[in-house]
CSV table of C-alpha atoms and ligand atoms in Angstrom, one decimal:
chain,number,residue,atom,x,y,z
A,44,UNK,CA,-19.4,6.3,17.9
A,45,UNK,CA,-15.9,5.9,17.0
A,46,UNK,CA,-16.1,3.3,20.2
A,47,UNK,CA,-18.5,0.6,18.4
A,48,UNK,CA,-16.7,-2.6,17.3
A,49,UNK,CA,-17.2,-3.1,13.1
A,50,UNK,CA,-16.8,-5.5,10.2
A,51,UNK,CA,-14.9,-3.4,8.3
A,52,UNK,CA,-11.3,-4.6,8.1
A,53,UNK,CA,-10.7,-0.7,8.4
A,54,UNK,CA,-12.6,2.0,9.4
A,55,UNK,CA,-11.2,5.5,9.8
A,56,UNK,CA,-13.3,7.9,11.6
A,57,UNK,CA,-12.9,12.0,12.2
A,58,UNK,CA,-9.1,11.2,11.3
A,59,UNK,CA,-6.9,14.4,11.7
A,60,UNK,CA,-3.8,15.9,11.7
A,61,UNK,CA,-2.5,19.4,12.4
A,62,UNK,CA,0.5,20.6,11.3
A,63,UNK,CA,1.3,23.7,13.0
A,64,UNK,CA,-1.9,24.4,12.4
A,65,UNK,CA,-2.9,23.1,9.4
A,66,UNK,CA,-4.7,20.8,8.7
A,67,UNK,CA,-3.4,18.3,6.1
A,68,UNK,CA,-5.6,15.8,7.1
A,69,UNK,CA,-9.6,17.0,8.5
A,70,UNK,CA,-11.8,15.0,9.9
A,71,UNK,CA,-11.6,12.0,7.3
A,72,UNK,CA,-13.9,8.9,7.6
A,73,UNK,CA,-12.9,5.8,5.6
A,74,UNK,CA,-14.7,2.5,5.7
A,75,UNK,CA,-12.2,-0.9,4.0
A,76,UNK,CA,-13.9,-3.9,3.3
A,77,UNK,CA,-11.9,-7.4,3.3
A,78,UNK,CA,-11.0,-8.2,-0.1
A,79,UNK,CA,-11.5,-4.4,-1.3
A,80,UNK,CA,-9.2,-2.4,-3.4
A,81,UNK,CA,-9.8,1.6,-2.8
A,82,UNK,CA,-7.7,4.1,-5.0
A,83,UNK,CA,-7.6,7.4,-2.8
A,84,UNK,CA,-7.0,9.7,-5.6
A,85,UNK,CA,-6.7,14.0,-5.1
A,86,UNK,CA,-4.7,16.9,-6.5
A,87,UNK,CA,-1.0,17.3,-5.3
A,88,UNK,CA,-0.8,17.9,-1.3
A,89,UNK,CA,-4.5,16.9,-1.1
A,90,UNK,CA,-3.6,14.8,2.1
A,91,UNK,CA,-3.5,11.3,0.3
A,92,UNK,CA,0.4,10.1,1.9
A,93,UNK,CA,-0.3,11.7,5.1
A,94,UNK,CA,-3.5,9.6,5.6
A,95,UNK,CA,-0.9,6.4,5.0
A,96,UNK,CA,1.6,7.7,7.3
A,97,UNK,CA,-1.2,7.9,10.1
A,98,UNK,CA,-2.6,4.3,9.3
A,99,UNK,CA,1.1,3.0,9.5
A,100,UNK,CA,2.3,4.6,12.4
A,101,UNK,CA,4.8,6.9,10.6
A,102,UNK,CA,2.4,10.5,11.6
A,103,UNK,CA,0.5,10.6,14.7
A,104,UNK,CA,-3.0,11.7,14.2
A,105,UNK,CA,-4.2,15.2,16.1
A,106,UNK,CA,-7.7,13.8,16.6
A,107,UNK,CA,-10.0,10.7,15.0
A,108,UNK,CA,-9.6,7.1,15.4
A,109,UNK,CA,-8.3,4.1,13.2
A,110,UNK,CA,-9.2,0.8,14.0
A,111,UNK,CA,-7.6,-2.1,12.1
A,112,UNK,CA,-10.0,-5.5,12.5
A,113,UNK,CA,-11.1,-3.3,15.9
A,114,UNK,CA,-8.0,-3.0,17.0
A,115,UNK,CA,-7.1,0.9,17.9
A,116,UNK,CA,-4.0,2.0,15.5
A,117,UNK,CA,-3.5,5.6,16.2
A,118,UNK,CA,-2.2,4.5,19.8
A,119,UNK,CA,0.3,1.7,18.3
A,120,UNK,CA,3.6,1.9,17.3
A,121,UNK,CA,5.1,1.6,13.3
A,122,UNK,CA,6.7,-2.3,14.2
A,123,UNK,CA,3.2,-2.8,16.3
A,124,UNK,CA,1.2,-2.5,13.5
A,125,UNK,CA,3.3,-4.2,10.9
A,126,UNK,CA,2.7,-7.0,12.9
A,127,UNK,CA,-1.2,-6.2,12.9
A,128,UNK,CA,-0.7,-6.8,9.3
A,129,UNK,CA,-0.3,-3.8,7.6
A,130,UNK,CA,1.8,-3.4,4.9
A,131,UNK,CA,3.3,-0.1,3.6
A,132,UNK,CA,5.3,0.7,0.6
A,133,UNK,CA,6.9,4.3,-0.1
A,134,UNK,CA,6.7,6.3,-3.1
A,135,UNK,CA,10.5,5.4,-3.8
A,136,UNK,CA,11.6,1.9,-3.6
A,137,UNK,CA,13.1,0.8,0.0
A,138,UNK,CA,14.9,-2.6,-2.0
A,139,UNK,CA,18.8,-3.4,-0.8
A,140,UNK,CA,20.1,-2.8,-4.0
A,141,UNK,CA,23.4,-4.9,-3.4
A,142,UNK,CA,21.7,-8.2,-2.7
A,143,UNK,CA,19.7,-10.4,-5.2
A,144,UNK,CA,16.2,-10.4,-5.6
A,145,UNK,CA,15.9,-14.1,-3.6
A,146,UNK,CA,18.0,-11.9,-0.7
A,147,UNK,CA,15.9,-9.4,-0.6
A,148,UNK,CA,12.5,-11.7,-0.1
A,149,UNK,CA,14.2,-13.6,2.6
A,150,UNK,CA,15.4,-10.9,4.5
A,151,UNK,CA,11.8,-9.8,4.5
A,152,UNK,CA,10.4,-13.0,5.8
A,153,UNK,CA,8.6,-12.1,9.3
A,154,UNK,CA,11.4,-15.2,10.7
A,155,UNK,CA,13.8,-14.4,9.1
A,156,UNK,CA,14.6,-10.7,10.4
A,157,UNK,CA,16.4,-12.2,13.1
A,158,UNK,CA,19.5,-13.5,10.8
A,159,UNK,CA,19.7,-10.1,9.0
A,160,UNK,CA,23.1,-9.5,8.4
A,161,UNK,CA,23.9,-13.3,8.3
A,162,UNK,CA,22.0,-14.6,5.1
A,163,UNK,CA,23.2,-17.8,5.0
A,164,UNK,CA,20.6,-19.4,7.5
A,165,UNK,CA,19.0,-22.6,7.0
A,166,UNK,CA,15.8,-21.7,4.2
A,167,UNK,CA,13.3,-23.6,5.3
A,168,UNK,CA,10.8,-25.5,3.2
A,169,UNK,CA,7.8,-23.2,4.0
A,170,UNK,CA,10.0,-20.0,4.1
A,171,UNK,CA,11.0,-21.5,0.2
A,172,UNK,CA,8.2,-21.6,-0.8
A,173,UNK,CA,6.3,-18.6,0.3
A,174,UNK,CA,8.7,-17.1,-1.6
A,175,UNK,CA,8.7,-18.8,-4.5
A,176,UNK,CA,4.9,-18.3,-5.0
A,177,UNK,CA,5.6,-14.5,-4.2
A,178,UNK,CA,8.3,-14.0,-6.4
A,179,UNK,CA,6.4,-15.4,-9.1
A,180,UNK,CA,3.7,-13.6,-8.9
A,181,UNK,CA,5.5,-10.0,-9.0
A,182,UNK,CA,6.9,-11.6,-12.5
A,183,UNK,CA,10.7,-12.5,-10.7
A,184,UNK,CA,10.9,-16.2,-10.4
A,185,UNK,CA,14.0,-15.8,-13.1
A,186,UNK,CA,15.5,-13.1,-11.7
A,187,UNK,CA,15.6,-14.8,-8.2
A,188,UNK,CA,20.0,-14.5,-8.8
A,189,UNK,CA,20.1,-11.3,-10.0
A,190,UNK,CA,21.2,-8.1,-7.4
A,191,UNK,CA,18.3,-6.0,-7.4
A,192,UNK,CA,20.6,-2.7,-8.6
A,193,UNK,CA,20.1,-4.4,-12.0
A,194,UNK,CA,16.2,-4.7,-12.0
A,195,UNK,CA,14.1,-2.0,-14.1
A,196,UNK,CA,12.3,0.5,-12.7
A,197,UNK,CA,9.2,-1.4,-12.3
A,198,UNK,CA,11.1,-4.8,-11.5
A,199,UNK,CA,12.2,-2.7,-8.3
A,200,UNK,CA,8.9,-1.6,-7.5
A,201,UNK,CA,7.4,-5.2,-7.8
A,202,UNK,CA,10.0,-6.2,-5.6
A,203,UNK,CA,9.1,-4.3,-2.8
A,204,UNK,CA,5.7,-4.7,-3.1
A,205,UNK,CA,6.9,-8.6,-3.3
A,206,UNK,CA,8.7,-8.2,-0.2
A,207,UNK,CA,5.0,-7.1,1.7
A,208,UNK,CA,4.1,-9.9,0.5
A,209,UNK,CA,6.1,-12.5,1.9
A,210,UNK,CA,4.8,-11.3,5.1
A,211,UNK,CA,1.6,-12.2,4.1
A,212,UNK,CA,-0.6,-8.4,5.4
A,213,UNK,CA,-4.4,-8.4,5.4
A,214,UNK,CA,-3.7,-4.8,4.4
A,215,UNK,CA,-1.7,-3.6,1.8
A,216,UNK,CA,-1.1,0.3,1.4
A,217,UNK,CA,0.8,1.6,-1.5
A,218,UNK,CA,1.7,5.2,-2.7
A,219,UNK,CA,2.0,5.4,-6.7
A,220,UNK,CA,3.8,2.0,-7.3
A,221,UNK,CA,2.9,2.2,-11.6
A,222,UNK,CA,4.4,6.1,-11.8
A,223,UNK,CA,7.7,5.9,-14.0
A,224,UNK,CA,6.2,2.3,-15.2
A,225,UNK,CA,6.0,1.6,-19.1
A,226,UNK,CA,2.6,0.6,-20.2
A,227,UNK,CA,3.0,-2.9,-20.2
A,228,UNK,CA,4.6,-2.8,-16.5
A,229,UNK,CA,1.0,-1.3,-15.5
A,230,UNK,CA,-0.8,-3.7,-17.2
A,231,UNK,CA,1.2,-6.2,-15.2
A,232,UNK,CA,1.2,-4.5,-12.3
A,233,UNK,CA,-3.0,-4.4,-12.3
A,234,UNK,CA,-3.5,-7.7,-12.7
A,235,UNK,CA,-0.7,-8.6,-10.2
A,236,UNK,CA,-3.3,-6.4,-7.9
A,237,UNK,CA,-6.2,-7.9,-9.3
A,238,UNK,CA,-4.2,-11.4,-7.4
A,239,UNK,CA,-3.3,-10.0,-4.4
A,240,UNK,CA,-6.8,-8.8,-3.2
A,241,UNK,CA,-8.1,-11.9,-3.5
A,242,UNK,CA,-6.4,-12.9,-0.7
A,243,UNK,CA,-6.3,-9.0,1.1
A,244,UNK,CA,-6.7,-5.7,0.9
A,245,UNK,CA,-5.5,-3.1,-1.3
A,246,UNK,CA,-5.4,0.9,-0.5
A,247,UNK,CA,-3.5,2.6,-3.2
A,248,UNK,CA,-2.6,6.3,-4.5
A,249,UNK,CA,-3.1,6.8,-7.9
A,250,UNK,CA,-3.0,9.4,-10.1
A,251,UNK,CA,-3.4,7.8,-13.5
A,252,UNK,CA,-6.8,7.3,-14.0
A,253,UNK,CA,-6.7,5.0,-17.0
A,254,UNK,CA,-4.9,2.5,-14.6
A,255,UNK,CA,-7.8,3.6,-12.2
A,256,UNK,CA,-10.6,2.9,-14.5
A,257,UNK,CA,-9.0,-0.5,-15.1
A,258,UNK,CA,-8.2,-1.8,-10.7
A,259,UNK,CA,-10.6,-0.2,-8.4
A,260,UNK,CA,-13.5,-1.5,-6.7
A,261,UNK,CA,-14.1,2.0,-5.1
A,262,UNK,CA,-12.9,5.7,-5.3
A,263,UNK,CA,-12.3,8.6,-2.7
A,264,UNK,CA,-11.5,11.5,-4.2
A,265,UNK,CA,-9.4,13.6,-1.6
A,266,UNK,CA,-9.1,17.2,-2.1
A,267,UNK,CA,-7.1,19.5,0.8
A,268,UNK,CA,-7.7,17.1,3.7
A,269,UNK,CA,-11.2,16.3,3.3
A,270,UNK,CA,-12.7,13.7,1.1
A,271,UNK,CA,-14.9,15.2,-1.3
A,272,UNK,CA,-16.2,11.9,-3.0
A,273,UNK,CA,-16.2,8.4,-2.7
A,274,UNK,CA,-18.0,5.9,-4.8
A,275,UNK,CA,-17.9,3.8,-8.1
A,276,UNK,CA,-15.6,5.1,-11.0
A,277,UNK,CA,-18.4,5.9,-12.6
A,278,UNK,CA,-19.3,8.2,-9.9
A,279,UNK,CA,-16.3,9.5,-9.5
A,280,UNK,CA,-16.4,10.5,-13.4
A,281,UNK,CA,-19.4,12.2,-13.7
A,282,UNK,CA,-18.9,14.0,-10.4
A,283,UNK,CA,-19.5,17.4,-11.2
A,284,UNK,CA,-17.2,19.1,-8.0
A,285,UNK,CA,-15.1,16.1,-8.7
A,286,UNK,CA,-14.3,17.6,-12.5
A,287,UNK,CA,-14.1,21.3,-11.5
A,288,UNK,CA,-11.1,20.8,-9.2
A,289,UNK,CA,-9.7,17.7,-10.3
A,290,UNK,CA,-10.5,15.7,-13.6
A,291,UNK,CA,-10.8,19.1,-15.4
A,292,UNK,CA,-7.1,19.7,-15.4
B,313,ADP,P1,-0.3,14.4,-1.0
B,313,ADP,O1,0.3,13.2,-0.9
B,313,ADP,O2,-1.9,14.1,-1.7
B,313,ADP,O3,0.0,14.8,-2.4
B,313,ADP,P2,0.6,15.4,1.2
B,313,ADP,O4,-0.2,14.2,1.9
B,313,ADP,O5,2.1,14.6,1.0
B,313,ADP,O6,0.0,15.3,-0.4
B,313,ADP,O7,0.5,16.4,2.0
B,313,ADP,C1,-0.6,17.2,2.5
B,313,ADP,C2,-0.3,18.6,2.7
B,313,ADP,O8,0.5,18.3,4.2
B,313,ADP,C3,0.8,19.1,2.2
B,313,ADP,O9,0.6,20.8,1.8
B,313,ADP,C4,1.8,19.0,3.2
B,313,ADP,O10,3.1,20.1,2.6
B,313,ADP,C5,1.5,18.6,4.2
B,313,ADP,N1,2.5,17.9,5.0
B,313,ADP,C6,2.8,16.5,4.9
B,313,ADP,N2,3.5,16.2,6.0
B,313,ADP,C7,4.0,17.6,6.3
B,313,ADP,C8,4.6,17.1,8.0
B,313,ADP,N3,5.0,15.9,8.5
B,313,ADP,N4,4.4,18.5,8.4
B,313,ADP,C9,4.3,19.6,7.8
B,313,ADP,N5,3.0,19.7,6.6
B,313,ADP,C10,3.1,18.5,6.1
B,314,MG,MG1,1.9,11.9,-1.8
């Protein structure tokens, strides 16, 4: 069944990873459409981060299939998966603190990689235009010349999202991007995500249910490595099993 072609941007089937016999992800099926913003929720240790690790190739699956635009990702290396169009943001920001916002965006540009270490390369107009657009999207136009270490926590998270956006991935994976953000920053992030999904798909792990309600198309609830429920926010909130294991406490 995993060999047939699919119209989904991402089709995950029977995905399992076992760490010394412990199944952190256990026979998961997950389908994401083009232009969809999918939220994954679930208690700590449910396997949420591990699913993103499997998609981006950081962790190798024990069983199952991950198809991105009908390309099997489970056999590919991390950099190949990035090149195929999957961008991943980790829980803690991994920006270059001593570089400016502009420089952080520049070195993330796919053609800029070769000049890493010598940042004085001639910026062509195309690169400049994309960086300007991204800077505006992530609310950092006025901070372009500021060293990243002086940004607020929320701005650092946005910068890292921006560093993904300059690569124009078709699928973006975000692991708890609003953790530690102020209310205002959360609101701005919700608006940013709604902009992003106009052009690409997003899978986001999130705990804050108010935030989830604001952004989600569909919500997938993970529990002990398995999918407990999958549906609209309303369906999830009225699901008895979900209330019991997750929303109840
Ligand atoms: P979540 O993100 O939902 O909180 P994780 O995906 O980080 O959960 O972890 C799921 C489970 O898998 C946890 O019990 C965690 O300890 C375990 N786990 C994750 N990665 C590894 C690994 N590389 N080796 C062993 N166990 C792991
Ligand atoms: Mg996690």
